[in-house]
Amino acid sequence: MDLWSAAKTTLRSKRFWLWQIVGVFIYAIPVAVRFATSSNVLPILSLLETPWIDHYVPGNLVEKILVGAFFPGGAGAVAGEIFFSNRNGTIIQGRSKYFARLGGALAWTATWTIFQFWGNLQNIMGPYGGNIFEYPSVYPLNLLIASFSIFTPDVIHYIKRSAVWGYHRFQGKNALISRSSKLISRFALLQRLCHFMLGGKTGR
């Protein structure tokens, strides 16, 4: 499949749009909280604040890793996987899949970085007193996080599979308890029936 056809097929993929929409939503949560509270400190993640390393590693490193795993890194990784699968005409596996994810993650992050750089030049200040766009010094860190986001789809798949397995196991236990309860009820009914047939006597 040629590049243009692969791109069009990618844009028609439900999985592609699911990751883009969910990724943007997750990315927007900290932004919305900062605007709502007029504070740069997040209520929960502030407890996991890391020490600043010059201007290259900010104090909200945990937040950047969690958010970057989904957008732009994770969303780009899935986009790259879908695109190259369409390009090859078959679902790519193994090393090729991760190289495709890496290409997509870096492409998405590079594009987002260009937008962030343009926004930073506009010097738009948020209600918490800082520029709403990231400073250029953290861009290398964003690319590094994007490189590891190629594993985000695998982590999500593992969590989903574990949740499904746990649900079915729980349902199985409930079914076993339900069957046991029915057997106990039937045994009690049979016991009362025998007691009635014996005229209420337990035997002498």
Short mmCIF file of C-alpha atoms in Angstrom, two decimals:
data_model
loop_
_atom_site.label_atom_id
_atom_site.label_comp_id
_atom_site.label_asym_id
_atom_site.label_seq_id
_atom_site.Cartn_x
_atom_site.Cartn_y
_atom_site.Cartn_z
CA MET A 1 0.00 0.00 0.00
CA ASP A 2 1.36 3.46 -0.88
CA LEU A 3 1.97 6.15 1.75
CA TRP A 4 -1.15 8.18 0.97
CA SER A 5 -3.46 5.15 1.08
CA ALA A 6 -1.82 3.95 4.31
CA ALA A 7 -2.36 7.39 5.86
CA LYS A 8 -6.03 7.48 4.83
CA THR A 9 -6.60 3.98 6.19
CA THR A 10 -4.91 5.00 9.45
CA LEU A 11 -7.26 7.96 9.80
CA ARG A 12 -10.22 5.60 9.45
CA SER A 13 -8.99 3.39 12.29
CA LYS A 14 -11.11 3.46 15.46
CA ARG A 15 -8.08 2.45 17.52
CA PHE A 16 -6.15 5.41 16.13
CA TRP A 17 -8.81 7.92 17.16
CA LEU A 18 -9.39 6.26 20.53
CA TRP A 19 -5.74 6.77 21.47
CA GLN A 20 -5.67 10.34 20.13
CA ILE A 21 -8.81 11.41 21.99
CA VAL A 22 -7.99 9.64 25.26
CA GLY A 23 -4.39 10.85 25.07
CA VAL A 24 -5.40 14.48 24.61
CA PHE A 25 -7.95 14.13 27.43
CA ILE A 26 -5.30 12.79 29.83
CA TYR A 27 -2.89 15.53 28.76
CA ALA A 28 -5.54 18.18 29.39
CA ILE A 29 -6.37 17.07 32.95
CA PRO A 30 -3.34 18.70 34.68
CA VAL A 31 -3.77 21.81 32.52
CA ALA A 32 -7.43 22.13 33.51
CA VAL A 33 -6.61 21.61 37.19
CA ARG A 34 -3.97 24.35 37.10
CA PHE A 35 -6.37 26.78 35.45
CA ALA A 36 -9.15 25.88 37.88
CA THR A 37 -7.00 26.20 41.01
CA SER A 38 -4.78 29.06 39.75
CA SER A 39 -1.88 27.07 41.12
CA ASN A 40 1.01 25.25 39.47
CA VAL A 41 0.86 22.59 42.20
CA LEU A 42 -1.36 19.59 41.50
CA PRO A 43 -3.34 18.22 44.50
CA ILE A 44 -2.09 14.61 44.39
CA LEU A 45 0.97 14.50 42.14
CA SER A 46 2.56 17.29 44.16
CA LEU A 47 3.22 14.64 46.82
CA LEU A 48 5.48 12.90 44.29
CA GLU A 49 7.45 16.00 43.37
CA THR A 50 11.05 15.32 42.31
CA PRO A 51 14.03 17.66 42.72
CA TRP A 52 14.81 19.96 39.81
CA ILE A 53 17.94 19.12 37.81
CA ASP A 54 18.95 22.50 36.43
CA HIS A 55 16.25 23.44 33.89
CA TYR A 56 16.29 20.11 32.07
CA VAL A 57 14.39 17.91 34.53
CA PRO A 58 11.46 19.73 36.21
CA GLY A 59 9.95 18.96 39.59
CA ASN A 60 6.80 17.49 38.01
CA LEU A 61 8.74 14.60 36.44
CA VAL A 62 6.19 11.99 37.58
CA GLU A 63 3.39 13.97 35.95
CA LYS A 64 5.37 14.30 32.71
CA ILE A 65 6.03 10.55 32.59
CA LEU A 66 2.40 9.61 33.27
CA VAL A 67 1.00 12.14 30.80
CA GLY A 68 3.69 11.68 28.14
CA ALA A 69 3.08 7.95 28.14
CA PHE A 70 -0.30 8.67 26.53
CA PHE A 71 0.20 11.95 24.66
CA PRO A 72 2.01 12.75 22.55
CA GLY A 73 4.16 9.65 22.99
CA GLY A 74 1.61 6.85 23.36
CA ALA A 75 -0.80 8.29 20.80
CA GLY A 76 2.04 8.66 18.32
CA ALA A 77 3.30 5.14 18.99
CA VAL A 78 -0.09 3.62 18.18
CA ALA A 79 -0.39 5.83 15.11
CA GLY A 80 3.00 4.61 13.88
CA GLU A 81 2.08 0.97 14.46
CA ILE A 82 -1.22 1.30 12.59
CA PHE A 83 0.33 3.29 9.74
CA PHE A 84 3.18 0.86 9.06
CA SER A 85 0.84 -2.14 9.40
CA ASN A 86 -1.33 -0.58 6.69
CA ARG A 87 1.78 0.22 4.65
CA ASN A 88 2.93 -3.40 4.76
CA GLY A 89 -0.55 -4.81 4.25
CA THR A 90 -0.23 -7.00 7.34
CA ILE A 91 -0.05 -6.52 11.11
CA ILE A 92 3.59 -5.99 12.03
CA GLN A 93 5.05 -7.93 14.93
CA GLY A 94 8.19 -8.11 17.02
CA ARG A 95 11.01 -5.66 16.48
CA SER A 96 9.32 -4.04 13.48
CA LYS A 97 6.31 -3.16 15.62
CA TYR A 98 8.43 -1.36 18.20
CA PHE A 99 10.45 0.49 15.57
CA ALA A 100 7.16 1.63 14.01
CA ARG A 101 5.91 2.76 17.41
CA LEU A 102 9.17 4.59 18.07
CA GLY A 103 8.94 6.42 14.75
CA GLY A 104 5.36 7.44 15.45
CA ALA A 105 6.07 8.50 19.03
CA LEU A 106 9.03 10.67 18.02
CA ALA A 107 7.13 12.17 15.08
CA TRP A 108 4.15 13.08 17.28
CA THR A 109 6.39 14.47 20.02
CA ALA A 110 8.49 16.48 17.55
CA THR A 111 5.34 18.00 16.05
CA TRP A 112 3.99 18.81 19.51
CA THR A 113 7.37 20.28 20.47
CA ILE A 114 7.25 22.67 17.52
CA PHE A 115 3.80 23.81 18.67
CA GLN A 116 5.05 24.18 22.25
CA PHE A 117 8.02 26.24 21.07
CA TRP A 118 5.79 28.55 19.04
CA GLY A 119 3.44 28.93 22.01
CA ASN A 120 6.31 29.64 24.38
CA LEU A 121 7.46 32.50 22.15
CA GLN A 122 4.02 34.09 22.53
CA ASN A 123 4.69 34.36 26.28
CA ILE A 124 1.08 33.65 27.26
CA MET A 125 0.82 33.63 31.05
CA GLY A 126 -1.57 31.36 32.92
CA PRO A 127 -3.55 32.22 36.09
CA TYR A 128 -0.85 30.49 38.16
CA GLY A 129 1.73 33.06 37.03
CA GLY A 130 3.79 31.04 34.54
CA ASN A 131 3.94 30.50 30.80
CA ILE A 132 1.25 28.02 29.78
CA PHE A 133 3.68 26.44 27.31
CA GLU A 134 6.76 24.42 28.21
CA TYR A 135 10.23 25.87 28.16
CA PRO A 136 12.64 24.60 25.46
CA SER A 137 15.01 23.17 28.07
CA VAL A 138 12.61 20.25 28.75
CA TYR A 139 12.15 19.25 25.10
CA PRO A 140 14.94 16.62 25.18
CA LEU A 141 13.27 15.03 28.22
CA ASN A 142 9.97 14.91 26.33
CA LEU A 143 11.65 13.01 23.48
CA LEU A 144 13.20 10.59 25.98
CA ILE A 145 9.81 9.94 27.59
CA ALA A 146 8.31 9.43 24.13
CA SER A 147 10.93 6.76 23.42
CA PHE A 148 9.69 4.73 26.38
CA SER A 149 6.02 5.30 25.55
CA ILE A 150 6.29 2.60 22.88
CA PHE A 151 5.51 0.17 25.70
CA THR A 152 2.36 1.98 26.85
CA PRO A 153 0.01 -0.08 24.60
CA ASP A 154 1.53 -3.28 26.02
CA VAL A 155 1.02 -2.10 29.60
CA ILE A 156 -2.60 -1.16 28.87
CA HIS A 157 -3.18 -4.53 27.20
CA TYR A 158 -1.72 -6.35 30.23
CA ILE A 159 -3.90 -4.36 32.65
CA LYS A 160 -6.99 -5.02 30.54
CA ARG A 161 -6.25 -8.75 30.29
CA SER A 162 -5.63 -8.99 34.05
CA ALA A 163 -8.87 -7.14 34.77
CA VAL A 164 -10.85 -9.46 32.48
CA TRP A 165 -9.22 -12.52 34.04
CA GLY A 166 -9.99 -11.25 37.54
CA TYR A 167 -13.59 -10.49 36.58
CA HIS A 168 -14.17 -13.96 35.14
CA ARG A 169 -12.53 -15.56 38.16
CA PHE A 170 -14.78 -13.53 40.46
CA GLN A 171 -17.81 -14.52 38.41
CA GLY A 172 -16.69 -18.14 38.55
CA LYS A 173 -16.47 -18.01 42.34
CA ASN A 174 -19.92 -16.46 42.54
CA ALA A 175 -21.28 -19.19 40.29
CA LEU A 176 -19.66 -21.85 42.51
CA ILE A 177 -21.14 -20.25 45.63
CA SER A 178 -24.53 -20.07 43.92
CA ARG A 179 -24.39 -23.76 42.97
CA SER A 180 -23.30 -24.69 46.50
CA SER A 181 -26.20 -22.70 47.95
CA LYS A 182 -28.64 -24.49 45.66
CA LEU A 183 -27.25 -27.89 46.68
CA ILE A 184 -27.54 -26.98 50.37
CA SER A 185 -31.12 -25.80 49.85
CA ARG A 186 -32.03 -29.01 48.03
CA PHE A 187 -30.37 -31.12 50.73
CA ALA A 188 -32.30 -29.25 53.43
CA LEU A 189 -35.53 -29.74 51.48
CA LEU A 190 -34.80 -33.45 51.11
CA GLN A 191 -34.06 -33.69 54.82
CA ARG A 192 -37.39 -32.05 55.72
CA LEU A 193 -39.20 -34.34 53.28
CA CYS A 194 -37.66 -37.44 54.86
CA HIS A 195 -38.53 -36.12 58.31
CA PHE A 196 -42.14 -35.61 57.18
CA MET A 197 -42.33 -39.08 55.60
CA LEU A 198 -41.10 -40.62 58.84
CA GLY A 199 -43.92 -38.90 60.68
CA GLY A 200 -41.70 -36.38 62.37
CA LYS A 201 -39.71 -39.09 64.12
CA THR A 202 -35.95 -39.11 63.98
CA GLY A 203 -35.84 -42.83 64.72
CA ARG A 204 -35.64 -45.01 67.77
#
